[in-house]
Structures are given as structure tokens and as C-alpha cells.
Amino acid sequence: MEIQLWREILAPYQLAVDELKVKFEHIIREHRSAGLYSPIEQVIGRVKSISSILEKVQKKQCSINQIEEYLDDIAGIRIICQFVEDIDKVVDIIRNREDMTIKSEKDYINHMKPSGYRSYHMIINYTVNTMNGPKHIRAEIQIRTLAMNFWATIEHSLQYKYKQNMPAHIREKLSSASEAIIQLDEEMSAVRDEIMDAQNSFQIKANIVSDILNNIQNLYKIANKREIIKIQDEFYKVYQVGDIEQLAHFSKQLDIIAEGYRAQSLS
Ligand code: 0O2
């Protein structure tokens, strides 16, 4: 394969990574704007680097011209969750989507790798539309908790440093760190409901405050200045009390005032 063709070959994979990131980030936004806990905390995406592709070509003993056939992870998405329980939810979300189909799944959460690696892997079939028409590609989605990701990131860089010759004492440290990660995830799961409650309240409050500020800003453009200053002072008072019910009540009343001025649709 000609070196200058790399970019052309990888372009649809970059498009897939960009699209998939937007779609999964939208799931986070949808949950948060509805005041709901999002099972997805963060989404990371990458197209495999050319040097990593070349390494895989060697490992798989295929030719460079066969990379699209042999490599499932040229496009890679990593979904980070807060809790182990969220992983199943994300897997279900992906299984139920109509814009991707599942080619294969690997459960390294319940079947940890000997290295201590834990993550849920899904290979999906996905179609991107390019100027040459639709192109069917595969992408790898790795789903894991923040804690699992911390371990995997450190271990990956050590693997890169030592290749096949990782010293035994480092391997042992990684193995015991992996056990500690399992325990950490379990302990976090035990207080999951409380953490979710706290985060939900925070998100609900943030949404209400954002609605209020939006209304105040819109009213500034059309309403009587003295009235706006009164509303603003009232808002600071309610905000200082910090009670969500009061803030929600204030927001509803402000909606009615804004509706009177037809201010809600102003941008
Ligand atoms: P990179 O640099 O992250 O892309 P495959 O070679 O993918 O066809 P394999 O090896 O059976 O088949 O796939 P597997 O086990 O599902 O691994 C795919 C990816 O998972 C790896 O990609 C890593 O990103 C990650 N992974 C798997 N095992 C480990 C592990 O022990 N430690 C860490 N840190 N990550 C792991 P690449 O291409 O190997 O690496």
C-alpha cells in the first residue's frame, strides 16, 4: 500500500469516531438535561495510530492491504462509567440502537484477563456516508469504570515500556493493584444510590438555575428594568437559601412572567 493512501483509508474511520463520540456524548446530555443520572460519564475516541496498525499487522501476520479485513479496532471508542452497574446499562443502550449492529462482545469484567485487565468490549458494524457513498466499517467500543480505566492506562504504558519483558515485581504490583480496583469499585457500588442522589440533586439545581438565568437575561431585553432588578434580588435570596423546591417554585413563577412578555423564546 502506498504511504500516501493511509490518510484516505483512515478518513472514514475518523468520521466514524467523530460521529460515535457525538452520539454517546448526546446520551450524557439527554440524561443531564432531563435531570437524570447518566450511565455514561465520559467518551473518548481515537483512530488507531499508523505505528500501532503496523504493530498489529505484524502480530496478526497479515498484509498491510488487509488491515480493514483483519483489524476490528481501527476506529476505537472508550466509554467510561462511574459504577460497574452502569456498564450493563451502556451495553443495553448499544444493543438497542438502530444505527449500529453488534459483531461480537467480550466480557473481561466477569472474565478478567490474567494481566488483571477488566473492561467490556463490543465490536460493532457501523455505516458512514462519504462522498463516495456509504462505507460499512467496524469499530471497537470499550466500556469500563473510571477505576478500571485508571488501571488499564497505567498498565498499557508499562506494557509499552517493557513489551514482553515486564519484570516480575511490577507484574505482581499490577496484579495487586487490579485487586484493589475491584474492591474500590465494589465499595463505590455500595454507596451508589447516595452518590447518584447527590449528583441528581446537583444536576436538577443546575438545570433550574440555568432556566432562571435564561429567563432573566431574556427579560432584560424587554421588561421594565426596575422589575428585573427586583427579580434578580429575589433570585439571589432564594439561591442563598439553597432549597431546590424554592428554586423550582421561583423558576415556575418567572416562567409565567416571561410568558407574559413572550420572552421565553428570545435567544
Ligand atoms: P491498543 O494500543 O490499546 O490499541 P485483537 O488483537 O484486538 O484482534 P485481542 O488482542 O484478543 O484481539 O483483543 P482484546 O483482547 O479484546 O484487546 C483489544 C484491546 O483491549 C487492546 O488493543 C487493548 O486496548 C485492550 N486490552 C486488552 N488486553 C489488555 C491488557 O491486558 N491491558 C491493557 N491495558 N489493555 C488491554 P490493542 O490493539 O492490543 O492495544
CSV table of C-alpha atoms and ligand atoms in Angstrom, one decimal:
chain,number,residue,atom,x,y,z
A,1,MET,CA,0.0,0.0,0.0
A,2,GLU,CA,1.2,3.5,-0.9
A,3,ILE,CA,2.1,5.5,2.2
A,4,GLN,CA,0.0,8.5,1.0
A,5,LEU,CA,-3.1,6.3,0.9
A,6,TRP,CA,-3.1,5.9,4.7
A,7,ARG,CA,-5.0,9.1,5.1
A,8,GLU,CA,-7.6,8.2,2.6
A,9,ILE,CA,-8.1,4.7,4.1
A,10,LEU,CA,-8.3,6.1,7.7
A,11,ALA,CA,-10.6,9.0,6.8
A,12,PRO,CA,-13.9,7.1,7.1
A,13,TYR,CA,-12.7,5.7,10.5
A,14,GLN,CA,-12.1,9.2,11.7
A,15,LEU,CA,-15.6,10.1,10.6
A,16,ALA,CA,-17.0,7.1,12.5
A,17,VAL,CA,-15.1,8.1,15.6
A,18,ASP,CA,-16.4,11.7,15.4
A,19,GLU,CA,-20.0,10.5,14.8
A,20,LEU,CA,-19.9,7.9,17.6
A,21,LYS,CA,-18.4,10.4,20.1
A,22,VAL,CA,-21.2,12.9,19.3
A,23,LYS,CA,-23.9,10.2,19.7
A,24,PHE,CA,-22.6,8.9,23.0
A,25,GLU,CA,-22.0,12.4,24.3
A,26,HIS,CA,-25.5,13.2,23.3
A,27,ILE,CA,-26.7,10.4,25.6
A,28,ILE,CA,-24.9,12.1,28.5
A,29,ARG,CA,-26.5,15.5,27.6
A,30,GLU,CA,-30.0,14.0,27.3
A,31,HIS,CA,-29.8,12.4,30.7
A,32,ARG,CA,-28.4,15.5,32.4
A,33,SER,CA,-30.9,17.9,30.8
A,34,ALA,CA,-33.7,15.7,32.0
A,35,GLY,CA,-32.2,15.8,35.5
A,36,LEU,CA,-31.3,12.1,35.3
A,37,TYR,CA,-28.2,10.2,36.2
A,38,SER,CA,-26.1,9.3,33.1
A,39,PRO,CA,-24.7,5.8,33.0
A,40,ILE,CA,-22.0,7.3,30.7
A,41,GLU,CA,-19.6,9.6,32.4
A,42,GLN,CA,-17.1,10.3,29.6
A,43,VAL,CA,-16.5,9.3,26.0
A,44,ILE,CA,-13.1,9.1,24.4
A,45,GLY,CA,-12.4,8.3,20.8
A,46,ARG,CA,-9.4,7.6,18.6
A,47,VAL,CA,-8.3,6.3,15.2
A,48,LYS,CA,-5.5,3.7,15.7
A,49,SER,CA,-2.2,5.3,15.0
A,50,ILE,CA,-0.3,4.1,11.9
A,51,SER,CA,2.5,2.7,14.1
A,52,SER,CA,0.0,0.7,16.2
A,53,ILE,CA,-1.6,-0.5,12.9
A,54,LEU,CA,1.8,-1.7,11.7
A,55,GLU,CA,2.5,-3.5,15.0
A,56,LYS,CA,-0.9,-5.3,14.7
A,57,VAL,CA,-0.2,-6.2,11.1
A,58,GLN,CA,3.0,-7.9,12.4
A,59,LYS,CA,1.2,-9.6,15.3
A,60,LYS,CA,-1.6,-10.9,13.1
A,61,GLN,CA,0.8,-11.8,10.3
A,62,CYS,CA,-1.4,-10.2,7.7
A,63,SER,CA,-0.5,-7.8,4.9
A,64,ILE,CA,-0.9,-4.0,5.1
A,65,ASN,CA,-3.6,-4.3,2.4
A,66,GLN,CA,-5.7,-6.5,4.6
A,67,ILE,CA,-5.9,-4.2,7.6
A,68,GLU,CA,-9.6,-3.3,7.0
A,69,GLU,CA,-10.4,-7.0,6.9
A,70,TYR,CA,-8.3,-8.1,9.9
A,71,LEU,CA,-8.4,-5.2,12.3
A,72,ASP,CA,-11.6,-4.5,14.3
A,73,ASP,CA,-10.2,-1.6,16.2
A,74,ILE,CA,-9.0,1.0,13.6
A,75,ALA,CA,-11.9,3.1,15.0
A,76,GLY,CA,-12.0,2.9,18.8
A,77,ILE,CA,-14.4,4.4,21.3
A,78,ARG,CA,-14.0,4.2,25.1
A,79,ILE,CA,-16.9,4.7,27.3
A,80,ILE,CA,-16.1,5.5,30.9
A,81,CYS,CA,-18.7,4.8,33.6
A,82,GLN,CA,-18.7,5.7,37.3
A,83,PHE,CA,-20.0,2.4,38.6
A,84,VAL,CA,-19.7,-1.3,37.4
A,85,GLU,CA,-23.6,-1.4,37.3
A,86,ASP,CA,-23.6,1.3,34.6
A,87,ILE,CA,-21.6,-0.9,32.2
A,88,ASP,CA,-24.6,-3.3,31.7
A,89,LYS,CA,-26.8,-0.3,31.1
A,90,VAL,CA,-24.5,1.1,28.4
A,91,VAL,CA,-24.2,-2.4,26.8
A,92,ASP,CA,-28.1,-2.5,26.6
A,93,ILE,CA,-28.2,1.0,25.1
A,94,ILE,CA,-25.7,-0.1,22.4
A,95,ARG,CA,-27.5,-3.4,21.7
A,96,ASN,CA,-30.8,-1.5,21.3
A,97,ARG,CA,-29.5,1.2,18.9
A,98,GLU,CA,-30.7,1.0,15.2
A,99,ASP,CA,-27.6,2.8,13.8
A,100,MET,CA,-25.2,0.0,14.7
A,101,THR,CA,-25.2,-3.8,14.9
A,102,ILE,CA,-23.1,-6.0,17.2
A,103,LYS,CA,-20.5,-8.2,15.6
A,104,SER,CA,-19.0,-9.6,18.8
A,105,GLU,CA,-18.7,-9.0,22.5
A,106,LYS,CA,-16.0,-9.8,25.1
A,107,ASP,CA,-16.8,-9.7,28.8
A,108,TYR,CA,-13.5,-9.0,30.6
A,109,ILE,CA,-15.5,-7.7,33.6
A,110,ASN,CA,-16.7,-11.1,34.7
A,111,HIS,CA,-13.8,-12.9,33.0
A,112,MET,CA,-10.8,-10.8,34.0
A,113,LYS,CA,-7.7,-11.2,31.8
A,114,PRO,CA,-4.7,-12.9,33.5
A,115,SER,CA,-2.9,-9.5,33.4
A,116,GLY,CA,-5.7,-8.1,35.7
A,117,TYR,CA,-7.3,-6.2,32.8
A,118,ARG,CA,-11.1,-5.6,33.1
A,119,SER,CA,-13.3,-4.0,30.5
A,120,TYR,CA,-16.4,-4.8,28.3
A,121,HIS,CA,-15.6,-4.9,24.6
A,122,MET,CA,-18.1,-4.7,21.8
A,123,ILE,CA,-17.2,-4.8,18.1
A,124,ILE,CA,-19.9,-3.0,16.1
A,125,ASN,CA,-20.8,-2.7,12.4
A,126,TYR,CA,-21.4,0.9,11.6
A,127,THR,CA,-22.0,2.7,8.3
A,128,VAL,CA,-20.6,6.1,7.5
A,129,ASN,CA,-21.6,8.2,4.5
A,130,THR,CA,-18.7,9.6,2.5
A,131,MET,CA,-18.6,11.5,-0.8
A,132,ASN,CA,-18.1,8.1,-2.5
A,133,GLY,CA,-21.3,6.7,-0.8
A,134,PRO,CA,-21.9,4.6,2.2
A,135,LYS,CA,-19.0,2.7,3.7
A,136,HIS,CA,-19.5,-0.2,6.2
A,137,ILE,CA,-16.8,-0.3,8.8
A,138,ARG,CA,-16.2,-2.0,12.2
A,139,ALA,CA,-15.4,-0.1,15.4
A,140,GLU,CA,-14.4,-1.3,18.9
A,141,ILE,CA,-16.2,0.0,21.9
A,142,GLN,CA,-14.5,-0.5,25.3
A,143,ILE,CA,-16.7,0.1,28.3
A,144,ARG,CA,-15.2,0.3,31.8
A,145,THR,CA,-15.3,2.2,35.0
A,146,LEU,CA,-13.1,5.2,35.9
A,147,ALA,CA,-11.1,2.9,38.3
A,148,MET,CA,-10.7,0.2,35.6
A,149,ASN,CA,-9.6,2.9,33.1
A,150,PHE,CA,-7.0,4.2,35.6
A,151,TRP,CA,-5.5,0.7,36.0
A,152,ALA,CA,-5.6,-0.1,32.2
A,153,THR,CA,-4.0,3.2,31.3
A,154,ILE,CA,-1.1,2.7,33.7
A,155,GLU,CA,-0.7,-0.9,32.7
A,156,HIS,CA,-0.8,-0.1,29.0
A,157,SER,CA,2.1,2.4,29.3
A,158,LEU,CA,4.1,-0.2,31.3
A,159,GLN,CA,3.4,-2.8,28.6
A,160,TYR,CA,4.6,-0.4,26.0
A,161,LYS,CA,7.8,0.2,28.0
A,162,TYR,CA,8.6,-3.4,28.8
A,163,LYS,CA,7.0,-5.2,25.8
A,164,GLN,CA,7.1,-8.9,26.6
A,165,ASN,CA,9.7,-8.5,29.4
A,166,MET,CA,7.8,-6.9,32.2
A,167,PRO,CA,9.8,-7.5,35.5
A,168,ALA,CA,8.0,-9.9,37.8
A,169,HIS,CA,7.8,-7.4,40.7
A,170,ILE,CA,6.0,-4.9,38.5
A,171,ARG,CA,3.6,-7.6,37.2
A,172,GLU,CA,2.9,-8.5,40.9
A,173,LYS,CA,2.3,-4.9,41.8
A,174,LEU,CA,-0.1,-4.5,38.9
A,175,SER,CA,-1.9,-7.7,39.9
A,176,SER,CA,-2.5,-6.5,43.4
A,177,ALA,CA,-3.5,-3.0,42.2
A,178,SER,CA,-6.1,-4.8,40.0
A,179,GLU,CA,-7.5,-6.5,43.1
A,180,ALA,CA,-7.6,-3.1,44.8
A,181,ILE,CA,-9.5,-1.7,41.8
A,182,ILE,CA,-12.1,-4.5,42.2
A,183,GLN,CA,-12.5,-3.6,45.8
A,184,LEU,CA,-12.7,0.1,45.1
A,185,ASP,CA,-15.4,-0.4,42.5
A,186,GLU,CA,-17.3,-2.7,44.9
A,187,GLU,CA,-17.1,-0.1,47.7
A,188,MET,CA,-18.3,2.7,45.4
A,189,SER,CA,-21.2,0.5,44.3
A,190,ALA,CA,-22.2,0.1,47.9
A,191,VAL,CA,-22.8,3.9,48.1
A,192,ARG,CA,-24.0,4.2,44.5
A,193,ASP,CA,-27.5,5.3,45.5
A,194,GLU,CA,-26.3,8.0,47.7
A,195,ILE,CA,-23.8,9.3,45.2
A,196,MET,CA,-26.4,9.2,42.4
A,197,ASP,CA,-28.8,11.1,44.6
A,198,ALA,CA,-26.2,13.8,45.3
A,199,GLN,CA,-25.4,14.1,41.7
A,200,ASN,CA,-29.0,14.2,40.6
A,201,SER,CA,-29.8,17.0,43.0
A,202,PHE,CA,-26.8,18.9,41.8
A,203,GLN,CA,-27.9,18.4,38.1
A,204,ILE,CA,-31.5,19.3,38.9
A,205,LYS,CA,-30.4,22.5,40.7
A,206,ALA,CA,-28.0,23.4,37.8
A,207,ASN,CA,-30.8,23.0,35.3
A,208,ILE,CA,-33.2,25.2,37.3
A,209,VAL,CA,-30.6,27.9,37.8
A,210,SER,CA,-29.8,27.8,34.1
A,211,ASP,CA,-33.6,28.2,33.2
A,212,ILE,CA,-33.9,31.1,35.6
A,213,LEU,CA,-30.8,32.9,34.3
A,214,ASN,CA,-32.0,32.4,30.8
A,215,ASN,CA,-35.4,33.9,31.6
A,216,ILE,CA,-33.8,36.9,33.4
A,217,GLN,CA,-31.4,37.5,30.5
A,218,ASN,CA,-34.3,37.5,28.0
A,219,LEU,CA,-36.5,39.7,30.3
A,220,TYR,CA,-33.6,42.2,30.4
A,221,LYS,CA,-34.1,42.9,26.7
A,222,ILE,CA,-37.8,43.8,27.0
A,223,ALA,CA,-39.1,44.2,30.5
A,224,ASN,CA,-39.0,47.2,32.9
A,225,LYS,CA,-35.5,47.5,34.4
A,226,ARG,CA,-36.8,48.1,37.9
A,227,GLU,CA,-38.8,44.9,37.8
A,228,ILE,CA,-35.8,42.9,36.5
A,229,ILE,CA,-33.6,44.2,39.4
A,230,LYS,CA,-36.4,43.1,41.8
A,231,ILE,CA,-36.5,39.7,40.2
A,232,GLN,CA,-32.7,39.4,40.3
A,233,ASP,CA,-32.6,40.3,44.0
A,234,GLU,CA,-35.3,37.8,44.7
A,235,PHE,CA,-33.3,35.2,42.9
A,236,TYR,CA,-30.2,35.8,44.9
A,237,LYS,CA,-32.2,35.5,48.1
A,238,VAL,CA,-33.8,32.2,47.0
A,239,TYR,CA,-30.4,30.9,45.7
A,240,GLN,CA,-28.7,31.6,49.0
A,241,VAL,CA,-31.2,29.5,50.9
A,242,GLY,CA,-30.2,26.7,48.6
A,243,ASP,CA,-33.5,24.9,48.7
A,244,ILE,CA,-34.4,23.1,45.4
A,245,GLU,CA,-38.2,23.3,46.0
A,246,GLN,CA,-38.0,27.0,46.5
A,247,LEU,CA,-35.8,27.5,43.4
A,248,ALA,CA,-38.2,25.4,41.3
A,249,HIS,CA,-41.2,27.5,42.6
A,250,PHE,CA,-39.3,30.7,41.8
A,251,SER,CA,-38.5,29.3,38.3
A,252,LYS,CA,-42.2,28.5,37.6
A,253,GLN,CA,-43.3,32.0,38.6
A,254,LEU,CA,-40.6,33.5,36.5
A,255,ASP,CA,-41.8,31.4,33.5
A,256,ILE,CA,-45.3,32.9,33.9
A,257,ILE,CA,-43.8,36.4,34.0
A,258,ALA,CA,-41.6,35.7,30.9
A,259,GLU,CA,-44.6,34.2,29.1
A,260,GLY,CA,-46.5,37.4,29.7
A,261,TYR,CA,-43.7,39.3,28.0
A,262,ARG,CA,-43.3,36.5,25.4
A,263,ALA,CA,-39.7,36.4,26.5
A,264,GLN,CA,-39.1,32.7,26.7
A,265,SER,CA,-38.4,32.2,23.0
A,266,LEU,CA,-35.9,35.1,22.8
A,267,SER,CA,-32.4,33.8,22.2
B,1,0O2,P1,-4.1,-0.6,21.8
B,1,0O2,O1,-2.8,0.0,21.7
B,1,0O2,O2,-4.9,-0.1,23.0
B,1,0O2,O3,-5.0,-0.4,20.6
B,1,0O2,P2,-7.3,-8.1,18.6
B,1,0O2,O4,-5.8,-8.1,18.6
B,1,0O2,O5,-7.9,-6.8,19.1
B,1,0O2,O6,-7.9,-8.5,17.4
B,1,0O2,P3,-7.4,-9.3,21.1
B,1,0O2,O7,-6.0,-9.0,21.4
B,1,0O2,O8,-7.8,-10.7,21.5
B,1,0O2,O9,-7.7,-9.2,19.5
B,1,0O2,O10,-8.4,-8.3,21.6
B,1,0O2,P4,-8.7,-7.9,23.0
B,1,0O2,O11,-8.1,-8.8,24.0
B,1,0O2,O12,-10.1,-7.7,23.1
B,1,0O2,O13,-7.9,-6.5,23.2
B,1,0O2,C1,-8.3,-5.4,22.4
B,1,0O2,C2,-7.8,-4.1,23.2
B,1,0O2,O14,-8.2,-4.2,24.5
B,1,0O2,C3,-6.3,-3.9,23.2
B,1,0O2,O15,-6.0,-3.3,22.0
B,1,0O2,C4,-6.2,-3.0,24.4
B,1,0O2,O16,-6.6,-1.7,24.1
B,1,0O2,C5,-7.2,-3.6,25.3
B,1,0O2,N1,-6.5,-4.6,26.1
B,1,0O2,C6,-6.6,-6.0,26.0
B,1,0O2,N2,-5.9,-6.6,27.0
B,1,0O2,C7,-5.3,-5.6,27.7
B,1,0O2,C8,-4.5,-5.7,28.8
B,1,0O2,O17,-4.1,-6.7,29.4
B,1,0O2,N3,-4.1,-4.4,29.3
B,1,0O2,C9,-4.5,-3.3,28.8
B,1,0O2,N4,-4.0,-2.1,29.4
B,1,0O2,N5,-5.3,-3.2,27.7
B,1,0O2,C10,-5.7,-4.4,27.2
B,1,0O2,P5,-4.5,-3.3,21.4
B,1,0O2,O18,-4.5,-3.2,20.0
B,1,0O2,O19,-3.8,-4.6,22.0
B,1,0O2,O20,-3.8,-2.1,22.1
